[in-house]
Coordinates of C-alpha atoms in Angstrom, one line a residue:
Chain P
M339 CA 29.3 -8.5 -25.1
A340 CA 26.1 -9.2 -27.0
T341 CA 23.9 -8.2 -24.1
D342 CA 25.6 -4.9 -23.8
N343 CA 24.9 -4.2 -27.5
A344 CA 21.2 -5.0 -27.0
D345 CA 21.1 -2.8 -24.0
V346 CA 22.6 0.1 -25.9
F347 CA 20.2 -0.5 -28.8
R348 CA 17.3 -0.4 -26.4
R349 CA 18.3 2.9 -25.0
I350 CA 19.2 4.7 -28.2
Q351 CA 16.4 3.3 -30.4
P352 CA 13.6 2.1 -28.0
H353 CA 10.9 2.1 -30.6
E354 CA 12.9 0.1 -33.1
Y355 CA 14.0 -2.3 -30.4
F356 CA 10.4 -3.0 -29.5
R357 CA 9.2 -3.1 -33.1
R358 CA 11.7 -5.9 -33.9
F359 CA 10.4 -8.0 -31.0
I360 CA 6.7 -7.3 -31.8
E361 CA 7.3 -8.3 -35.5
Q362 CA 8.1 -11.8 -34.2
N363 CA 4.9 -11.8 -32.0
V364 CA 6.8 -11.7 -28.8
R365 CA 7.8 -9.0 -26.3
P366 CA 11.2 -8.3 -24.7
D367 CA 10.1 -9.9 -21.5
G368 CA 9.2 -13.1 -23.4
R369 CA 5.4 -12.7 -23.3
Q370 CA 3.2 -13.2 -26.4
L371 CA 1.3 -10.1 -27.3
H372 CA -2.0 -11.2 -25.8
K373 CA -0.6 -12.6 -22.6
F374 CA -1.0 -10.9 -19.2
R375 CA 1.6 -10.9 -16.6
K376 CA 1.3 -13.2 -13.5
T377 CA -1.4 -11.7 -11.3
T378 CA -1.8 -12.4 -7.6
L379 CA -4.4 -11.2 -5.1
N380 CA -4.2 -11.3 -1.3
V381 CA -7.1 -10.1 0.7
G382 CA -7.5 -9.0 4.3
A383 CA -3.8 -8.7 5.2
I384 CA -4.1 -5.3 6.9
S385 CA -5.9 -5.7 10.2
T386 CA -6.1 -1.9 10.9
A387 CA -8.2 -1.4 7.8
N388 CA -11.9 -2.3 7.5
G389 CA -11.1 -4.0 4.3
S390 CA -7.8 -4.5 2.4
A391 CA -6.4 -6.2 -0.7
M392 CA -3.0 -6.4 -2.3
V393 CA -2.7 -7.0 -6.0
R394 CA 0.5 -7.8 -8.0
I395 CA 0.5 -7.7 -11.7
G396 CA 4.1 -8.6 -12.8
G397 CA 6.3 -5.9 -11.2
T398 CA 3.4 -3.7 -10.3
T399 CA 2.2 -3.9 -6.7
V400 CA -0.7 -1.9 -5.2
I401 CA -2.4 -2.1 -1.9
C402 CA -5.9 -0.8 -1.2
G403 CA -7.0 -0.2 2.4
I404 CA -10.5 1.0 3.3
K405 CA -11.3 3.0 6.4
A406 CA -14.9 3.5 7.3
E407 CA -15.9 6.6 9.2
V408 CA -19.1 8.5 9.9
A409 CA -19.9 12.0 8.6
E410 CA -22.8 14.3 8.3
P411 CA -24.3 14.8 4.9
K412 CA -24.0 18.2 3.3
I413 CA -26.5 20.8 4.5
S414 CA -27.6 21.8 1.0
T415 CA -28.4 18.2 0.2
P416 CA -29.3 16.6 3.5
D417 CA -30.5 13.3 2.1
E418 CA -28.0 13.1 -0.8
G419 CA -24.6 12.9 0.6
F420 CA -21.7 14.0 -1.6
L421 CA -22.6 12.7 -5.0
D422 CA -22.3 14.8 -8.2
P423 CA -25.5 16.6 -9.1
A424 CA -25.6 14.9 -12.5
H425 CA -25.3 11.6 -10.9
V426 CA -28.0 12.3 -8.4
Q427 CA -30.4 13.1 -11.2
A428 CA -29.6 10.1 -13.2
H429 CA -30.2 7.8 -10.2
S430 CA -32.7 9.8 -8.3
S431 CA -34.6 6.7 -7.2
Y432 CA -31.6 5.7 -5.2
A433 CA -30.5 9.0 -3.9
T434 CA -33.7 10.6 -2.6
Q435 CA -33.6 9.1 0.9
H436 CA -30.1 8.0 1.7
A437 CA -26.6 8.4 0.6
Y438 CA -23.1 7.1 1.2
I439 CA -19.8 8.7 0.4
S440 CA -16.9 6.8 -1.0
V441 CA -13.6 8.5 -1.5
P442 CA -11.2 6.5 -3.7
N443 CA -7.7 8.0 -4.0
V444 CA -4.6 6.6 -5.7
E445 CA -1.3 7.4 -4.3
L446 CA 1.7 7.1 -6.6
S447 CA 4.4 7.9 -4.1
P448 CA 8.1 8.1 -4.8
I449 CA 8.6 4.7 -3.1
C450 CA 7.2 2.9 -6.2
S451 CA 9.2 4.4 -9.0
P452 CA 11.8 7.0 -9.7
K453 CA 9.2 8.7 -12.0
F454 CA 7.3 10.1 -9.0
R455 CA 8.3 12.8 -6.6
S456 CA 7.1 13.4 -3.1
G457 CA 4.5 16.1 -2.6
P458 CA 1.0 16.6 -3.9
P459 CA -0.3 13.8 -6.2
S460 CA 0.9 13.8 -9.8
E461 CA -1.4 14.3 -12.7
Q462 CA -1.3 10.6 -13.4
A463 CA -2.4 9.8 -9.8
Q464 CA -5.2 12.3 -10.0
V465 CA -6.4 10.7 -13.3
A466 CA -6.3 7.2 -11.7
S467 CA -8.3 8.4 -8.7
E468 CA -10.9 9.9 -11.0
F469 CA -11.1 6.7 -13.0
L470 CA -11.9 4.7 -9.9
N471 CA -14.3 7.3 -8.6
K472 CA -16.2 7.3 -11.9
I473 CA -16.5 3.5 -12.1
I474 CA -17.7 3.2 -8.5
K475 CA -20.2 6.0 -8.7
I476 CA -21.6 6.0 -12.2
S477 CA -21.6 2.2 -12.7
K478 CA -23.7 1.8 -9.5
V479 CA -21.3 -0.7 -8.0
L480 CA -22.6 0.2 -4.5
S481 CA -26.1 1.0 -3.6
L482 CA -26.7 4.4 -2.1
T483 CA -29.2 3.1 0.4
D484 CA -26.9 0.6 2.1
L485 CA -24.6 2.8 4.0
C486 CA -27.0 5.4 5.4
I487 CA -27.1 5.4 9.2
E488 CA -29.8 8.0 9.8
P489 CA -31.2 10.0 6.9
S490 CA -30.0 13.7 6.9
K491 CA -28.0 13.0 10.1
A492 CA -25.3 10.5 9.5
V493 CA -23.8 8.5 6.7
W494 CA -20.8 6.2 6.3
V495 CA -17.7 7.5 4.5
L496 CA -15.5 4.9 2.9
Y497 CA -12.0 6.2 2.5
A498 CA -10.4 3.8 0.0
D499 CA -6.8 4.6 -0.4
V500 CA -4.9 2.8 -3.1
L501 CA -1.2 2.8 -2.5
C502 CA 1.2 1.9 -5.3
L503 CA 4.3 0.2 -3.8
S504 CA 6.0 -0.8 -7.0
Y505 CA 5.2 0.7 -10.4
D506 CA 5.7 -1.3 -13.6
G507 CA 2.8 -0.2 -15.8
N508 CA -0.9 -1.0 -15.9
V509 CA -1.6 0.6 -12.6
L510 CA -5.3 1.2 -13.5
D511 CA -6.1 -2.5 -13.7
A512 CA -4.2 -3.2 -10.5
S513 CA -5.9 -0.3 -8.7
L514 CA -9.4 -1.2 -9.7
L515 CA -8.9 -4.9 -8.8
A516 CA -7.5 -3.9 -5.4
L517 CA -10.3 -1.5 -4.7
V518 CA -13.0 -4.0 -5.6
S519 CA -11.4 -6.8 -3.7
A520 CA -11.0 -4.6 -0.7
L521 CA -14.7 -3.8 -0.8
L522 CA -15.3 -7.5 -0.8
D523 CA -13.0 -8.2 2.0
P524 CA -14.5 -9.4 5.3
G525 CA -11.8 -7.6 7.2
I526 CA -11.1 -7.7 10.9
M527 CA -14.7 -7.7 12.1
S528 CA -15.3 -11.0 10.4
L529 CA -18.0 -13.0 12.0
P530 CA -19.7 -16.2 10.9
Y531 CA -21.4 -15.4 7.7
P532 CA -24.6 -17.2 6.8
M533 CA -24.3 -15.9 3.3
A534 CA -22.4 -18.6 1.7
N535 CA -25.3 -21.0 1.7
R536 CA -28.0 -18.5 1.1
A537 CA -29.4 -17.7 -2.3
P538 CA -29.2 -14.0 -3.0
S539 CA -32.5 -12.2 -2.5
V540 CA -32.1 -10.1 -5.7
S541 CA -31.2 -12.2 -8.6
N542 CA -28.7 -9.8 -10.1
S543 CA -27.0 -8.6 -6.9
F544 CA -24.2 -10.1 -4.8
P545 CA -24.6 -11.2 -1.3
P546 CA -23.7 -8.5 1.3
L547 CA -20.0 -8.8 1.9
V548 CA -18.2 -5.9 3.4
Q549 CA -18.1 -5.5 7.1
L550 CA -18.9 -2.4 8.9
P551 CA -19.6 -2.4 12.6
K552 CA -23.3 -2.3 13.5
V553 CA -24.1 1.2 14.7
T554 CA -27.0 3.0 16.4
Y555 CA -27.8 6.6 16.1
S556 CA -29.2 8.7 19.0
E557 CA -28.9 12.3 20.1
G558 CA -26.3 13.0 17.5
I559 CA -23.9 10.2 18.4
V560 CA -23.2 7.2 16.3
R561 CA -22.3 4.2 18.5
A562 CA -20.8 0.9 17.3
L563 CA -21.9 -2.2 18.9
A564 CA -18.8 -4.4 19.3
D565 CA -20.7 -7.7 19.9
E566 CA -23.3 -7.3 17.2
P567 CA -23.0 -8.8 13.8
V568 CA -21.5 -6.4 11.3
T569 CA -23.4 -4.5 8.7
R570 CA -22.5 -5.7 5.3
L571 CA -22.0 -3.9 2.1
T572 CA -23.5 -5.2 -1.1
L573 CA -21.7 -4.9 -4.4
Y574 CA -24.2 -4.9 -7.3
R575 CA -21.5 -5.2 -9.9
I576 CA -18.0 -6.4 -9.9
P577 CA -16.1 -4.4 -12.5
V578 CA -12.7 -5.5 -13.8
S579 CA -10.6 -3.4 -16.2
T580 CA -8.3 -4.6 -18.9
T581 CA -5.7 -2.3 -20.3
L582 CA -4.2 -2.7 -23.8
S583 CA -1.6 -0.7 -25.6
L584 CA -1.2 -0.1 -29.4
L585 CA 2.4 -0.3 -30.2
A586 CA 3.9 -0.7 -33.7
K587 CA 0.4 -1.2 -35.0
R588 CA -0.2 -4.2 -32.8
L589 CA -2.3 -4.7 -29.7
L590 CA -0.4 -5.5 -26.5
S591 CA -2.3 -6.8 -23.4
D592 CA -1.2 -5.6 -20.0
P593 CA 1.6 -3.2 -21.0
S594 CA 4.6 -2.9 -18.8
D595 CA 6.0 0.5 -17.9
A596 CA 8.4 0.5 -20.9
E597 CA 5.6 -0.4 -23.3
E598 CA 3.2 2.2 -21.8
S599 CA 5.7 5.0 -22.3
L600 CA 6.3 4.0 -25.9
A601 CA 2.7 3.2 -26.9
D602 CA 0.8 5.3 -29.4
E603 CA -2.6 4.6 -28.0
Q604 CA -4.0 3.0 -24.9
V605 CA -7.4 1.4 -24.3
T606 CA -8.8 0.5 -20.9
V607 CA -12.0 -1.6 -21.1
T608 CA -14.0 -2.2 -17.9
I609 CA -16.6 -4.9 -17.9
D610 CA -18.7 -6.5 -15.1
E611 CA -19.5 -10.1 -14.3
R612 CA -22.2 -10.4 -16.9
G613 CA -20.0 -9.1 -19.7
R614 CA -21.7 -5.7 -19.7
L615 CA -19.5 -2.7 -20.3
C616 CA -18.9 -0.2 -17.5
H617 CA -16.3 2.1 -18.9
I618 CA -14.1 2.4 -22.0
W619 CA -11.3 4.8 -22.0
K620 CA -9.0 5.3 -25.0
V621 CA -6.2 7.8 -25.1
G622 CA -3.8 8.8 -27.8
G623 CA -4.1 8.6 -31.6
G624 CA -2.4 9.3 -34.9
S625 CA -1.2 5.8 -35.5
N626 CA -4.2 5.1 -37.7
T627 CA -4.7 1.6 -36.2
A628 CA -7.5 2.0 -33.7
T629 CA -10.3 0.9 -36.0
P630 CA -13.6 -0.4 -34.8
D631 CA -12.4 -3.9 -35.3
V632 CA -9.4 -3.3 -33.1
L633 CA -11.7 -1.9 -30.4
K634 CA -13.9 -5.0 -30.7
E635 CA -10.8 -7.1 -30.2
C636 CA -10.1 -5.1 -27.1
I637 CA -13.5 -5.9 -25.7
Q638 CA -13.1 -9.6 -26.5
R639 CA -9.7 -9.7 -24.7
A640 CA -11.3 -7.9 -21.7
R641 CA -13.9 -10.7 -21.6
A642 CA -11.3 -13.4 -21.7
R643 CA -9.4 -11.6 -19.0
Y644 CA -12.5 -11.4 -16.8
G645 CA -12.6 -15.2 -16.7
D646 CA -9.0 -15.4 -15.4
V647 CA -9.5 -12.7 -12.8
K648 CA -12.8 -14.2 -11.6
G649 CA -11.0 -17.5 -10.9
M650 CA -8.3 -15.6 -9.0
V651 CA -10.8 -13.7 -6.9
E652 CA -12.7 -16.9 -6.1
R653 CA -9.5 -18.6 -5.0
A654 CA -8.6 -15.6 -2.8
F655 CA -12.0 -15.6 -1.1
K656 CA -12.2 -19.4 -1.0
E657 CA -14.0 -20.6 2.2
R658 CA -14.6 -17.0 3.2
R659 CA -17.5 -16.2 1.0
V660 CA -19.2 -16.6 -2.3
V661 CA -18.2 -13.7 -4.5
F662 CA -19.7 -14.6 -7.8
V663 CA -23.2 -15.9 -7.5
A664 CA -24.8 -14.5 -10.7
S665 CA -24.1 -16.7 -13.6
V666 CA -21.5 -15.3 -15.9
G667 CA -22.1 -15.1 -19.6
D668 CA -25.2 -13.1 -20.2
E669 CA -23.5 -12.2 -23.5
T670 CA -26.5 -11.2 -25.6
E671 CA -26.6 -7.7 -24.1
M672 CA -23.2 -6.8 -25.4
D673 CA -22.8 -9.0 -28.5
T674 CA -20.5 -7.4 -30.9
Chain L
M1411 CA -7.9 22.6 0.9
D1412 CA -6.6 19.7 -1.1
R1413 CA -7.8 20.0 -4.6
K1414 CA -5.7 17.3 -6.1
R1415 CA -7.4 14.4 -4.3
I1416 CA -11.0 13.4 -4.4
A1417 CA -12.5 15.3 -1.5
G1418 CA -14.5 13.6 1.3
P1419 CA -16.5 15.5 3.8
E1420 CA -14.9 18.2 5.8
L1421 CA -15.2 16.2 9.0
S1422 CA -15.6 12.6 9.7
V1423 CA -15.1 10.4 12.7
P1424 CA -14.9 6.8 13.5
P1425 CA -18.0 5.5 15.4
L1426 CA -17.8 5.2 19.1
F1427 CA -17.5 1.7 20.4
D1428 CA -19.7 0.9 23.4
K1429 CA -17.3 -1.4 25.0
P1430 CA -13.5 -0.9 25.1
Q1431 CA -12.0 -3.2 22.5
I1432 CA -9.1 -4.2 24.8
V1433 CA -9.6 -5.1 28.4
P1434 CA -6.8 -3.3 30.4
Q1435 CA -6.7 -6.0 33.1
E1436 CA -5.3 -8.5 30.6
L1437 CA -2.5 -6.1 29.8
A1438 CA -1.8 -5.2 33.4
G1439 CA -1.3 -8.8 34.3
E1440 CA 1.9 -10.7 34.5
G1441 CA 2.0 -12.2 31.0
R1442 CA 1.5 -10.6 27.7
P1443 CA -1.6 -11.2 25.6
D1444 CA 0.3 -13.0 22.8
G1445 CA 2.1 -15.2 25.3
R1446 CA 5.6 -13.7 24.9
S1447 CA 7.9 -13.1 27.8
P1448 CA 8.6 -9.4 28.4
E1449 CA 12.0 -9.6 26.8
D1450 CA 10.9 -11.4 23.6
V1451 CA 10.5 -9.6 20.3
R1452 CA 7.9 -10.6 17.8
P1453 CA 8.9 -12.9 14.9
I1454 CA 10.4 -11.0 12.0
F1455 CA 9.9 -11.5 8.3
L1456 CA 12.4 -9.6 6.2
K1457 CA 12.8 -9.8 2.4
T1458 CA 14.8 -7.7 0.0
G1459 CA 14.1 -6.7 -3.6
L1460 CA 10.3 -6.7 -3.7
I1461 CA 10.2 -3.2 -5.2
N1462 CA 11.8 -3.9 -8.5
Q1463 CA 12.1 -0.3 -9.7
A1464 CA 14.2 0.7 -6.8
N1465 CA 18.0 0.4 -6.5
G1466 CA 17.4 -1.4 -3.2
S1467 CA 14.4 -2.3 -1.2
A1468 CA 13.2 -4.2 1.8
Y1469 CA 9.9 -5.4 3.3
I1470 CA 9.7 -6.2 7.0
E1471 CA 7.0 -7.6 9.2
L1472 CA 7.3 -7.5 13.0
G1473 CA 4.2 -9.5 14.0
N1474 CA 1.4 -7.4 12.6
T1475 CA 3.5 -4.3 11.9
K1476 CA 4.3 -4.2 8.2
L1477 CA 6.3 -1.7 6.3
A1478 CA 8.1 -1.3 3.0
C1479 CA 11.3 0.6 2.3
A1480 CA 12.8 1.7 -1.1
V1481 CA 16.2 3.3 -1.7
Y1482 CA 17.0 5.3 -4.8
V1483 CA 20.6 6.2 -5.2
L1484 CA 22.8 8.2 -7.6
F1485 CA 25.1 6.6 -10.1
F1486 CA 28.7 6.8 -9.4
P1487 CA 31.4 8.5 -11.4
T1488 CA 33.5 6.0 -13.2
H1489 CA 36.4 6.0 -10.8
C1490 CA 34.1 4.7 -8.0
S1491 CA 32.1 2.2 -10.1
S1492 CA 34.5 -0.6 -9.7
A1493 CA 33.8 -0.7 -6.0
F1494 CA 30.0 -0.9 -6.7
P1495 CA 29.6 -3.5 -9.4
R1496 CA 25.8 -3.7 -9.0
L1497 CA 25.5 0.0 -9.7
I1498 CA 27.6 0.2 -12.9
T1499 CA 24.5 -0.3 -15.1
P1500 CA 21.9 2.2 -14.2
P1501 CA 18.3 1.5 -14.8
P1502 CA 17.5 2.6 -18.4
R1503 CA 14.8 5.1 -17.7
C1504 CA 16.0 6.4 -14.4
S1505 CA 15.6 10.2 -14.6
Y1506 CA 16.0 10.4 -10.9
G1507 CA 19.3 8.7 -10.5
P1508 CA 22.1 11.2 -10.1
R1509 CA 20.4 13.6 -7.8
Q1510 CA 22.1 16.8 -7.1
N1511 CA 21.6 18.2 -3.7
K1512 CA 20.0 21.6 -4.5
K1513 CA 18.7 22.6 -1.2
Q1514 CA 21.9 22.8 0.8
T1515 CA 25.1 24.6 0.3
F1516 CA 28.2 22.6 -0.7
S1517 CA 28.7 19.6 1.5
N1518 CA 31.7 17.2 1.4
M1519 CA 29.4 14.5 2.7
G1520 CA 26.5 13.0 0.9
L1521 CA 23.0 13.6 2.3
L1522 CA 20.7 10.9 3.5
N1523 CA 17.2 12.1 2.7
C1524 CA 14.6 9.9 4.5
E1525 CA 10.9 10.1 4.1
F1526 CA 8.7 8.2 6.5
K1527 CA 5.0 7.9 5.8
F1528 CA 2.2 6.1 7.5
A1529 CA -0.3 4.8 4.9
S1530 CA -3.7 6.4 5.6
F1531 CA -5.2 3.0 6.5
S1532 CA -2.3 1.8 8.6
C1533 CA -3.3 3.1 12.0
S1534 CA -6.4 2.5 14.1
K1535 CA -7.3 6.1 13.4
R1536 CA -7.2 7.2 9.8
R1537 CA -4.1 9.2 8.8
G1538 CA -4.1 12.2 6.4
N1539 CA -2.5 11.9 3.1
Q1540 CA -0.1 14.8 3.8
R1541 CA 2.9 14.2 6.1
D1542 CA 2.2 15.3 9.6
S1543 CA 4.7 16.4 12.2
Q1544 CA 5.1 12.9 13.7
E1545 CA 6.1 11.6 10.3
K1546 CA 8.5 14.4 9.8
E1547 CA 10.0 13.7 13.2
Y1548 CA 10.4 10.0 12.3
S1549 CA 12.0 10.9 9.0
Q1550 CA 14.6 12.9 10.8
I1551 CA 15.2 10.1 13.4
L1552 CA 15.6 7.6 10.5
S1553 CA 18.3 9.6 8.8
E1554 CA 20.1 10.3 12.2
A1555 CA 20.1 6.6 13.0
L1556 CA 21.4 5.5 9.6
A1557 CA 23.8 8.2 8.7
P1558 CA 26.7 6.9 11.0
A1559 CA 26.6 3.5 9.2
V1560 CA 26.6 4.7 5.6
R1561 CA 29.9 5.9 4.1
L1562 CA 28.5 9.3 3.1
E1563 CA 31.9 10.7 2.5
L1564 CA 32.1 8.8 -0.7
F1565 CA 29.3 10.9 -2.3
P1566 CA 29.9 14.6 -1.9
K1567 CA 27.2 16.9 -3.0
A1568 CA 24.8 14.1 -3.6
M1569 CA 21.6 12.7 -2.1
I1570 CA 20.4 9.2 -1.3
D1571 CA 16.7 8.9 -1.0
V1572 CA 15.2 6.5 1.4
F1573 CA 11.4 6.1 1.4
V1574 CA 9.5 4.2 4.1
T1575 CA 5.8 3.5 4.0
V1576 CA 4.1 1.8 7.0
L1577 CA 1.3 -0.5 5.8
E1578 CA 0.1 -1.6 9.2
N1579 CA 0.9 -0.1 12.5
D1580 CA 0.9 -2.5 15.5
G1581 CA 3.0 -0.4 17.9
T1582 CA 4.1 3.0 16.8
A1583 CA 7.6 2.6 18.3
S1584 CA 8.0 -0.7 16.6
C1585 CA 7.2 1.0 13.3
L1586 CA 10.1 3.4 13.8
A1587 CA 12.4 0.5 14.8
G1588 CA 11.3 -1.6 11.9
A1589 CA 11.8 1.3 9.5
I1590 CA 15.4 1.7 10.7
T1591 CA 16.1 -2.0 10.3
A1592 CA 14.4 -2.2 6.9
A1593 CA 16.1 0.9 5.6
S1594 CA 19.5 -0.4 6.6
V1595 CA 18.9 -3.6 4.7
A1596 CA 17.6 -1.7 1.7
I1597 CA 20.7 0.5 1.6
A1598 CA 22.9 -2.6 1.7
D1599 CA 20.7 -4.2 -1.0
A1600 CA 21.3 -1.1 -3.2
G1601 CA 25.0 -1.9 -3.0
L1602 CA 26.1 1.2 -1.0
E1603 CA 29.1 0.8 1.1
M1604 CA 28.4 0.7 4.9
I1605 CA 30.4 0.3 8.0
D1606 CA 27.9 -2.0 9.5
Q1607 CA 24.2 -2.8 9.5
V1608 CA 21.9 -0.9 11.8
A1609 CA 19.5 -3.0 13.8
A1610 CA 16.8 -1.2 15.8
V1611 CA 14.3 -2.4 18.4
S1612 CA 11.7 -0.7 20.5
A1613 CA 10.7 -1.2 24.1
V1614 CA 7.9 0.2 26.3
E1615 CA 8.4 1.1 29.9
R1616 CA 5.5 0.9 32.3
S1617 CA 5.5 2.8 35.5
H1618 CA 5.7 0.5 38.5
H1619 CA 3.1 2.5 40.4
L1620 CA 0.7 2.6 37.5
V1621 CA 0.8 -1.1 36.6
F1622 CA 1.2 -2.9 39.9
P1623 CA -0.2 -0.5 42.6
Q1624 CA -0.7 -3.4 45.0
R1625 CA 2.9 -4.5 45.0
T1626 CA 5.5 -2.9 47.2
Q1627 CA 8.6 -4.2 45.6
S1628 CA 9.9 -3.0 42.2
F1629 CA 10.1 -5.6 39.5
A1630 CA 12.0 -3.9 36.8
K1631 CA 11.8 -6.9 34.6
D1632 CA 8.0 -6.6 34.3
Q1633 CA 8.2 -2.9 33.6
I1634 CA 10.0 -3.3 30.3
L1635 CA 8.1 -4.8 27.4
M1636 CA 10.3 -5.4 24.3
D1637 CA 8.7 -4.7 20.9
A1638 CA 5.3 -3.7 22.3
T1639 CA 2.1 -4.0 20.3
S1640 CA -0.3 -1.0 20.0
A1641 CA -2.5 -2.6 22.7
E1642 CA 0.4 -2.7 25.1
E1643 CA 1.4 0.8 24.2
K1644 CA -1.8 2.1 25.6
L1645 CA -0.4 1.5 29.1
E1646 CA 3.0 2.9 28.5
T1647 CA 4.6 5.7 30.5
G1648 CA 7.7 5.8 28.4
T1649 CA 9.1 4.4 25.1
L1650 CA 12.6 3.6 24.0
V1651 CA 14.0 3.0 20.5
V1652 CA 17.6 1.9 20.3
S1653 CA 19.6 1.7 17.0
Y1654 CA 22.7 -0.4 17.3
M1655 CA 25.5 -1.6 15.0
P1656 CA 26.2 -5.1 16.2
S1657 CA 29.5 -5.8 14.6
A1658 CA 30.9 -2.4 15.4
N1659 CA 29.4 -2.6 18.8
E1660 CA 28.2 1.0 18.6
V1661 CA 24.9 2.6 19.4
T1662 CA 23.9 5.0 16.6
H1663 CA 20.7 6.4 18.1
V1664 CA 18.8 6.3 21.3
L1665 CA 15.4 7.9 21.7
Q1666 CA 13.6 7.8 25.0
T1667 CA 10.4 9.6 25.7
G1668 CA 8.0 9.7 28.6
E1669 CA 8.7 9.3 32.3
T1670 CA 10.6 6.3 33.7
E1671 CA 13.1 5.6 36.5
G1672 CA 16.7 5.8 35.6
P1673 CA 17.7 2.3 36.4
V1674 CA 14.8 0.9 34.3
T1675 CA 15.9 2.9 31.3
V1676 CA 19.5 1.7 31.7
Q1677 CA 18.3 -1.9 31.8
A1678 CA 16.0 -1.4 28.9
I1679 CA 18.8 -0.1 26.8
E1680 CA 20.8 -3.2 27.6
Q1681 CA 17.9 -5.5 26.7
C1682 CA 17.4 -3.6 23.4
I1683 CA 21.1 -4.1 22.5
D1684 CA 20.7 -7.8 23.1
A1685 CA 17.6 -7.9 21.0
C1686 CA 19.4 -5.9 18.2
S1687 CA 22.1 -8.6 18.0
K1688 CA 19.3 -11.2 17.4
I1689 CA 17.7 -9.0 14.8
Y1690 CA 21.1 -8.7 13.1
T1691 CA 21.1 -12.4 12.3
V1692 CA 17.8 -12.0 10.5
M1693 CA 19.1 -9.0 8.5
S1694 CA 22.3 -10.9 7.5
A1695 CA 20.2 -13.9 6.5
A1696 CA 18.0 -11.7 4.3
L1697 CA 21.0 -10.1 2.6
V1698 CA 22.7 -13.4 2.0
E1699 CA 19.4 -14.7 0.5
S1700 CA 19.3 -11.8 -1.9
L1701 CA 22.8 -12.5 -3.1
K1702 CA 22.0 -16.2 -3.6
E1703 CA 19.2 -15.2 -6.0
G1704 CA 21.9 -13.8 -8.1
E1705 CA 21.8 -10.6 -10.1
R1706 CA 18.2 -9.5 -10.2
P1707 CA 17.2 -7.8 -13.4
R1708 CA 16.8 -4.2 -12.3
V1709 CA 14.3 -2.7 -14.6

């Protein structure tokens, strides 16, 4: 009955249980400390969405579906859409004429884990939504000019709903990857794209990828032209996040649910395709281990992770479009 | 106003399409756009255990209709546990598990609490994040259709939670039928004792006068489309969802809406029962498959 004893030990002394594994440089699920769980990406599975992607990281499954609709900009800011005032100031050159709205929301419904109840979103879901919102808006992943239909009359709204179907930790990484992949997805309106063979017009931008029906605006009505080629959305950066947990004074990549709930501190590093940092988020403290060297190690692991994710995204979009055109490895900007 | 989600604009609409996306003539013709005969159901993919945090789960695809179902159950008092070997060891961090039914007064029977949700991107028109009246109605139907098959008398005072999320809706009636089928498999996957599996199938009834105005004779066969897609549903005059326990040969739930002739509905129910028996083989195969994989680690 050795397994039963281990099980009892894990439940009564979870910290000690994990510590003994980590001392041997291995985790209870058999992974080494720096290893990530098996990650898979599937794009374009949902035909009712304008773009969709499903990401699995180990036992965590999230689906992002994007619905594009048309709305009027706010009356007080007719040309500026729904961005935060601070943000509009920071990027006024983009925001003066046109605007788009993107509404990312993360849904941690009771289907994914016994931790969550039905009803309004939990705090964790709200935090995850805000995390995505910040990265998309402040890191300038999308250009504000691209999704304006008619200045001060009509703009696109992208409703990006990230739905967690199975929760086993590291939901931020999965959500961001699903959101970005869904934005890249050609979706149902896919038409022959000339983009694969064309060099990008702006050296540091990506070819336009996301489909939106081509629309015309007249007399207050936005009409979609079903036969016309679709308008495509340009992603200027492709951010990918990497979450690490500090547990028993060691750094664990891609924590599972059990590891997340025991961890002293957690770091989420988001970088783009050129290795530039988009966002760093560290929570927790008191374990006296998160030194600057440890944080540098986090960034290095995030870079290594980016290479793996990039390969996966390329495979998922294979023969559909070129995702990564800018050369990766402009490392000088962020040399540690 | 919802302050717990990132707010979009107060009002937004999908753009108007200049041309209708589906040509009605194609649908009003004799065949079906996907080449099926009227009594054929779409191919089904069914798999259990994809949601590893749940006690039981199932994922089903009916053509393009996709949905996921998870079941969270209580843990049994020791005198019951020998009957449910897969439930003896509860998940270690399951705070949810033994769920007391707080809403109702004392009940000798367990309560089957079903929650049905369309994902906001699952339908052609965007859905809200909060459950609307249709989703509440479907939740109710789900529990009505499943309750006769589950031995609820074994869990007095307790609740079983069944969550269904529709990921893609290609035929609203088929979503409901798929939800019943998937939930039944998920309950069995959780190891709960059942009298029989519940298979469900949907059918669309088209009015003879609406579809074939030029014909004088009634062709009941053409008026019933099994497992209709959302394109076919646009021409419906009535829908039918039948839930059926094939081994017990019992119908657990029938829901007919809209306007059809009596004989057409009677024939449609018979066709649905036949189709349910076919779906039953898929459900059994999925459950046998899940047992072959052996004892899954339930986190």
